Short mmCIF file of C-alpha atoms and ligand atoms in Angstrom, two decimals:
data_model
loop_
_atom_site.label_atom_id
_atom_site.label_comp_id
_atom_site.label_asym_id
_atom_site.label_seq_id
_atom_site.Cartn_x
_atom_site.Cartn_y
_atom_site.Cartn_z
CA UNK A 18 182.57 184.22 112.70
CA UNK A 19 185.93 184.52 111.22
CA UNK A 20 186.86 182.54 108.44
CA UNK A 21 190.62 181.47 108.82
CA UNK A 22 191.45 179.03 105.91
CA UNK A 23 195.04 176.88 105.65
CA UNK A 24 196.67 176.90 102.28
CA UNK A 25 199.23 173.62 102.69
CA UNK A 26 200.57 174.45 99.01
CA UNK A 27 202.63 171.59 98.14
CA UNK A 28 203.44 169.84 102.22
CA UNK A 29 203.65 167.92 103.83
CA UNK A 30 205.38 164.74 101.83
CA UNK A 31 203.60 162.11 103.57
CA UNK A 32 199.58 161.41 104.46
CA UNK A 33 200.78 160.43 107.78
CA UNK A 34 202.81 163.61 108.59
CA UNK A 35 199.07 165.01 107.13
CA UNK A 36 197.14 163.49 109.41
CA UNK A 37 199.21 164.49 112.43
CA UNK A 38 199.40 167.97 111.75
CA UNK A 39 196.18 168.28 110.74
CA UNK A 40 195.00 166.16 114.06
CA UNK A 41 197.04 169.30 116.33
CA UNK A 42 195.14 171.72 114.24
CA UNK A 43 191.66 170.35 114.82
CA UNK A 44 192.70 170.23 118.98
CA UNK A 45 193.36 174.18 118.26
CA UNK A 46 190.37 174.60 116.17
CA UNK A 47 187.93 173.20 118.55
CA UNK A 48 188.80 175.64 121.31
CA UNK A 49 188.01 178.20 119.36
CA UNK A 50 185.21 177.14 117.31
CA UNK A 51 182.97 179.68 119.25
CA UNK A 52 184.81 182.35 117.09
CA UNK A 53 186.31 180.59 113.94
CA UNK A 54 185.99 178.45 111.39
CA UNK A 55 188.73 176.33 110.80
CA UNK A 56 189.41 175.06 106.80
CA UNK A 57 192.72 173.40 105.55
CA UNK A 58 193.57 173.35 101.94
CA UNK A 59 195.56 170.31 101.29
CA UNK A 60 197.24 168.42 98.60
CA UNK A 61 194.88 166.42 97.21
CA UNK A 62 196.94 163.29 97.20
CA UNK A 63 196.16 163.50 101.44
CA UNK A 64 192.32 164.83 101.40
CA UNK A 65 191.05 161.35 101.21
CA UNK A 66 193.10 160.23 104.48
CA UNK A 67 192.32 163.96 105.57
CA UNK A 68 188.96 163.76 105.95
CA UNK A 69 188.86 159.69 107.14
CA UNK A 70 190.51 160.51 110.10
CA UNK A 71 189.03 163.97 111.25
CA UNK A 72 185.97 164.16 111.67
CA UNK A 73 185.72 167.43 114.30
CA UNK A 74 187.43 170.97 114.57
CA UNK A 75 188.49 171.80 110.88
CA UNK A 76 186.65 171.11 107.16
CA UNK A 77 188.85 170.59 104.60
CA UNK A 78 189.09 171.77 101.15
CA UNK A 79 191.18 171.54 98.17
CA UNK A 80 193.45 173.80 96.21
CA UNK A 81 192.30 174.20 92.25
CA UNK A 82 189.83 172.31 90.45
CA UNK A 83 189.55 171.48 86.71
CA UNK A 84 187.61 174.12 84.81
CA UNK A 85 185.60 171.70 82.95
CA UNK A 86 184.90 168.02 83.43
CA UNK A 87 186.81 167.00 80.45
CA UNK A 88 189.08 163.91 80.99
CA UNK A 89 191.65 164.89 78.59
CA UNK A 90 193.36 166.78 81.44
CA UNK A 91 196.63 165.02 82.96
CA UNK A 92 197.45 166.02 85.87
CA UNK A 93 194.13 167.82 87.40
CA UNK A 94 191.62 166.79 89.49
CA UNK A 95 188.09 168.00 89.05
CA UNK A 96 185.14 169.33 90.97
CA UNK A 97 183.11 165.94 91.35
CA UNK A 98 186.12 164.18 92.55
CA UNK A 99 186.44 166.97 95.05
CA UNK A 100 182.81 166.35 96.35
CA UNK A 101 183.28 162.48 96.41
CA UNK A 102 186.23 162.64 98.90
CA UNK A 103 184.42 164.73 101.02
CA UNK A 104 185.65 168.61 100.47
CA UNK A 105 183.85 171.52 101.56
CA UNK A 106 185.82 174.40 100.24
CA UNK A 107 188.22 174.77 97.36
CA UNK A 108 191.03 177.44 96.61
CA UNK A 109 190.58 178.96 93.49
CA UNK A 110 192.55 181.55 90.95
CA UNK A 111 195.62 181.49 93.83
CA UNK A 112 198.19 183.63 92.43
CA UNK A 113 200.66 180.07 92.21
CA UNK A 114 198.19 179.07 89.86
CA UNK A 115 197.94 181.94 87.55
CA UNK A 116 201.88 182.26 87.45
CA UNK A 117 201.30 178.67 85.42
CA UNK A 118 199.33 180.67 82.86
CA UNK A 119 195.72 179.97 84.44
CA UNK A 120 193.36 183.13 82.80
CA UNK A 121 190.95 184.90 84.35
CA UNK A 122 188.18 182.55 81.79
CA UNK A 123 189.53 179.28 83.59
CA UNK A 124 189.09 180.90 86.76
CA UNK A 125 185.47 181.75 86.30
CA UNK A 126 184.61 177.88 84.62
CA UNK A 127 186.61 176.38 87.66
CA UNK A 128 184.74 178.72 90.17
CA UNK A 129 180.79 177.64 88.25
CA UNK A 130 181.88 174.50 88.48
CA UNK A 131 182.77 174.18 91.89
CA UNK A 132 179.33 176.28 92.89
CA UNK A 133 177.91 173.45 91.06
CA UNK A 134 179.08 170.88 93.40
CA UNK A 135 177.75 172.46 96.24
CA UNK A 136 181.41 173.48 97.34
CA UNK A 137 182.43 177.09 98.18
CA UNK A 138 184.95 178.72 96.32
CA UNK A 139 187.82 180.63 97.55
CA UNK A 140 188.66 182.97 94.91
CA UNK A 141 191.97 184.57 94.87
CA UNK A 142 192.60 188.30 93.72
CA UNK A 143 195.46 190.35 93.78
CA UNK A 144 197.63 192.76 91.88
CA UNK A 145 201.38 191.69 91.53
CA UNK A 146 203.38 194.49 92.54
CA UNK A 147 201.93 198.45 93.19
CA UNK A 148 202.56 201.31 91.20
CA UNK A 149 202.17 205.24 92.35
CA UNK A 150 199.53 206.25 89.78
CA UNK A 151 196.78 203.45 91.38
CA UNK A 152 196.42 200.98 88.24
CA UNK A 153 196.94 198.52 90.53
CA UNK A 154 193.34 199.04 91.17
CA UNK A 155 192.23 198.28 87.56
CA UNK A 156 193.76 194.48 87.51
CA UNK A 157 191.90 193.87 90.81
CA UNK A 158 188.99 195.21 89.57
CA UNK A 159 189.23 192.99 86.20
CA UNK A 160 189.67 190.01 88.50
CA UNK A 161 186.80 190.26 90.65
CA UNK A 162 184.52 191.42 87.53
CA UNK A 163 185.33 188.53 85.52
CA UNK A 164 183.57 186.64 88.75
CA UNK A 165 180.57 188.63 90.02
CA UNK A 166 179.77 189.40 86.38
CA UNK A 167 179.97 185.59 84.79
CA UNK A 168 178.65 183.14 88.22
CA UNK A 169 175.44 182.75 87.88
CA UNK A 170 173.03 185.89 90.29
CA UNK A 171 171.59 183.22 92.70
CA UNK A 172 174.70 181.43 93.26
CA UNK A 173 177.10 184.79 94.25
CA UNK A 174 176.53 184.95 97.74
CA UNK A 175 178.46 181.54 98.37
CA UNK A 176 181.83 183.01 96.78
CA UNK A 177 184.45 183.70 99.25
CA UNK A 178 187.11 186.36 97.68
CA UNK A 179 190.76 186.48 99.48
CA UNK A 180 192.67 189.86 98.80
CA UNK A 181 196.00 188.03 98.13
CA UNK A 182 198.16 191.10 97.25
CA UNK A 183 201.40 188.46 95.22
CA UNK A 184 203.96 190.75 96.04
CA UNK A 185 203.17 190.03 100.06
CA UNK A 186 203.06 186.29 99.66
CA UNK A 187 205.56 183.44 100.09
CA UNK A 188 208.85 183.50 101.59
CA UNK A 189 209.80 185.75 98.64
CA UNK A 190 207.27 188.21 99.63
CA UNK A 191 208.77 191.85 99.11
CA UNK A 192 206.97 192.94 101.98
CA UNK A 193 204.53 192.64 104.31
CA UNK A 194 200.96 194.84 103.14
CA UNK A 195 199.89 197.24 105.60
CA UNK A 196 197.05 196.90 107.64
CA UNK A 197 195.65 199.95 105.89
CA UNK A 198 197.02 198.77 102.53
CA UNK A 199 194.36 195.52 103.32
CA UNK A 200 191.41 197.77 104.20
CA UNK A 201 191.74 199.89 101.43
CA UNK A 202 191.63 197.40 98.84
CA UNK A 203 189.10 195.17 100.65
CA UNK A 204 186.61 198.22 100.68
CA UNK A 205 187.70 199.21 96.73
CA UNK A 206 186.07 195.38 96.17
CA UNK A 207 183.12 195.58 98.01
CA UNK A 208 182.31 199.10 95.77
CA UNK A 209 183.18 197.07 92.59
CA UNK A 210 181.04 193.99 94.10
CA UNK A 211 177.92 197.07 94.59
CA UNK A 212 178.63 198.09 91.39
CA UNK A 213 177.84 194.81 89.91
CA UNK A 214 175.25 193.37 92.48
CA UNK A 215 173.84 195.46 95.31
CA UNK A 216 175.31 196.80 98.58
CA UNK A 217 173.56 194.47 100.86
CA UNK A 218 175.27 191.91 98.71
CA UNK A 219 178.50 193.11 98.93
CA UNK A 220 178.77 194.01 102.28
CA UNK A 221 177.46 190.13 103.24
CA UNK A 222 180.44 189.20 100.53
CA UNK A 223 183.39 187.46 102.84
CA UNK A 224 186.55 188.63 101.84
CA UNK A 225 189.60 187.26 103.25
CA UNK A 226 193.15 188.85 103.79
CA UNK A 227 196.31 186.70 102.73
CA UNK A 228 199.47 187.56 102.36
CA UNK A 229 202.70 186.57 105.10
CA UNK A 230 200.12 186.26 107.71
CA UNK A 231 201.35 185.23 110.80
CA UNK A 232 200.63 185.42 115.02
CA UNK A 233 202.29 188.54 114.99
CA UNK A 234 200.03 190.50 112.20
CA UNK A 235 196.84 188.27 112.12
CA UNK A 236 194.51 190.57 114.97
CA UNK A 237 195.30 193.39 113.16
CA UNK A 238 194.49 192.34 109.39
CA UNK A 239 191.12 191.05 111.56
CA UNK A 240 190.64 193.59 113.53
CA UNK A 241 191.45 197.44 111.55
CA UNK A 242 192.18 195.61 108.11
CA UNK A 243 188.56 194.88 106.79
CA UNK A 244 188.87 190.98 106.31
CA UNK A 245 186.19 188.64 107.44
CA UNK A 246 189.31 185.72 107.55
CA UNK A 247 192.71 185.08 106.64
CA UNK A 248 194.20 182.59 104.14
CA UNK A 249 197.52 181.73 105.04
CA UNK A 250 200.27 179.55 103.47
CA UNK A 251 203.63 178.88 105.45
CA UNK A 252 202.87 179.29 109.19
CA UNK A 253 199.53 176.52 108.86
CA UNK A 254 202.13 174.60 107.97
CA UNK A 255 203.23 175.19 111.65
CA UNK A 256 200.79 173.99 114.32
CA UNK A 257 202.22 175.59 117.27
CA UNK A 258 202.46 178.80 115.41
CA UNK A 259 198.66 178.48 113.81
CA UNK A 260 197.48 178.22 117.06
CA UNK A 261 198.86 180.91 118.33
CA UNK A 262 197.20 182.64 115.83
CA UNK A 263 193.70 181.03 115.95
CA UNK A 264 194.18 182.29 119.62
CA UNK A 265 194.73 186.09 118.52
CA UNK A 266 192.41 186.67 116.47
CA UNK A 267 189.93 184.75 118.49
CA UNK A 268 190.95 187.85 120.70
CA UNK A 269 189.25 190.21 118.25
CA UNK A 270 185.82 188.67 118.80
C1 PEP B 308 199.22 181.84 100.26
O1 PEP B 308 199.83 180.91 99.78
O2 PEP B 308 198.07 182.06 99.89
C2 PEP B 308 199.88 182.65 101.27
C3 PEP B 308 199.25 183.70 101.69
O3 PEP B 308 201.11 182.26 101.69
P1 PEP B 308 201.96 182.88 102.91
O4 PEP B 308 201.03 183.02 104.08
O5 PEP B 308 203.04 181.91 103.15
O6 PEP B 308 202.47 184.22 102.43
#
């Protein structure tokens, strides 16, 4: 079963314009719910209109959580409040967030916590731009340590990692990552994840690809790139478009 998970970032404006798009995506979703399962990360202004309305084709998650519980926090939204509304899946570490200054010890909190509602994490790793001499490995590796090392043993086989490489995502995006750019790094994880746990445990570990995936690029980061799912930001904004990708990496099946 692929995991395909929509990151809606900061759209659309209205709950309405929400509910539409995400009504399109659930038609989509359910004709391919033999092959994938269909989760959209939305502002969490809409979740609670969201998940009132649809009920069938798509779960829906949210996109950072608190790292403690604390109310002194204007602004955020924590892991209980999550659960309340309904969500079954929340974005975690995404490389928007870190840019704000969120550390790799807020990551890990927000990611026990969310365990701790029942919820599954996304967690989001990535180096920001790659060098020649490979130390580009070394800040991935610090990233998915920090998580597999500090969630509690009986608790790690819920996370869900997504191989965000930041200098591939966004409209900014320097370039698109390579098919065998994804499947090298997504096989460097799963040896850190053994390192830290146990094969059988990392090779049951779903990692995700995300980075400007689209309809064009999806089969292949499916198929030859060594994700379990994609996580992708502009074109599940696009319903036409996200369909056309449900339906081409349903291909790969
Ligand atoms: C993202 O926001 O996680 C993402 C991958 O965005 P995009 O697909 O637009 O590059």
């Amino acid at each position: 079963m692929i995991l395909l998970v929509g990151n809606w970032k900061m759209a659309p404006n209205k709950s309405t314009e929400a509910i539409n798009l995400a009504k399109k995506i659930s038609l989509s979703a359910k004709t391919y719910k033999k092959s994938i399962n269909t989760v959209i990360c939305a502002p969490y202004i809409h979740l609670p209109f969201l998940i009132k309305n649809i009920k069938t084709g798509i779960s829906f998650g949210g996109q950072n959580t608190a790292s403690s519980e604390d109310v002194a926090q204007t602004g955020f939204i924590n892991s209980s409040m999550l659960k309340s509304y309904g969500a079954t899946y929340c974005i975690v570490g995404h490389s928007e967030v870190r840019a704000h200054g969120e550390t790799d010890e807020q990551i890990l909190a927000s990611t026990i916590s969310i365990l701790q509602k029942n919820i599954i994490p996304i967690v989001c790793v990535g180096e920001k731009e790659r060098d020649g001499h490979g130390w580009y490995l070394s800040s991935v590796k610090e990233q998915v340590e920090k998580i597999f090392l500090g969630v509690p043993k009986n608790q790690i086989k819920k996370i869900v990692l997504a191989y965000e490489p930041v200098w591939a995502i966004g409209k900014n995006a320097a370039r698109e990552a390579t098919v065998a750019e994804s499947r090298e790094m997504i096989m460097f994880i799963r040896k850190v994840i053994a390192d830290i746990t146990d094969e059988k445990t990392a090779k049951n570990t779903n990692i995700l690809y995300g980075g400007s995936v689209n309809e064009q690029n999806a089969f292949n980061f499916i198929s030859e790139g060594g994700a379990q799912g994609l996580l992708v930001g502009r074109v599940s904004l696009d319903a036409k478009r996200f369909s056309s990708l449900m339906k081409s990496i349903s291909l790969s099946q």
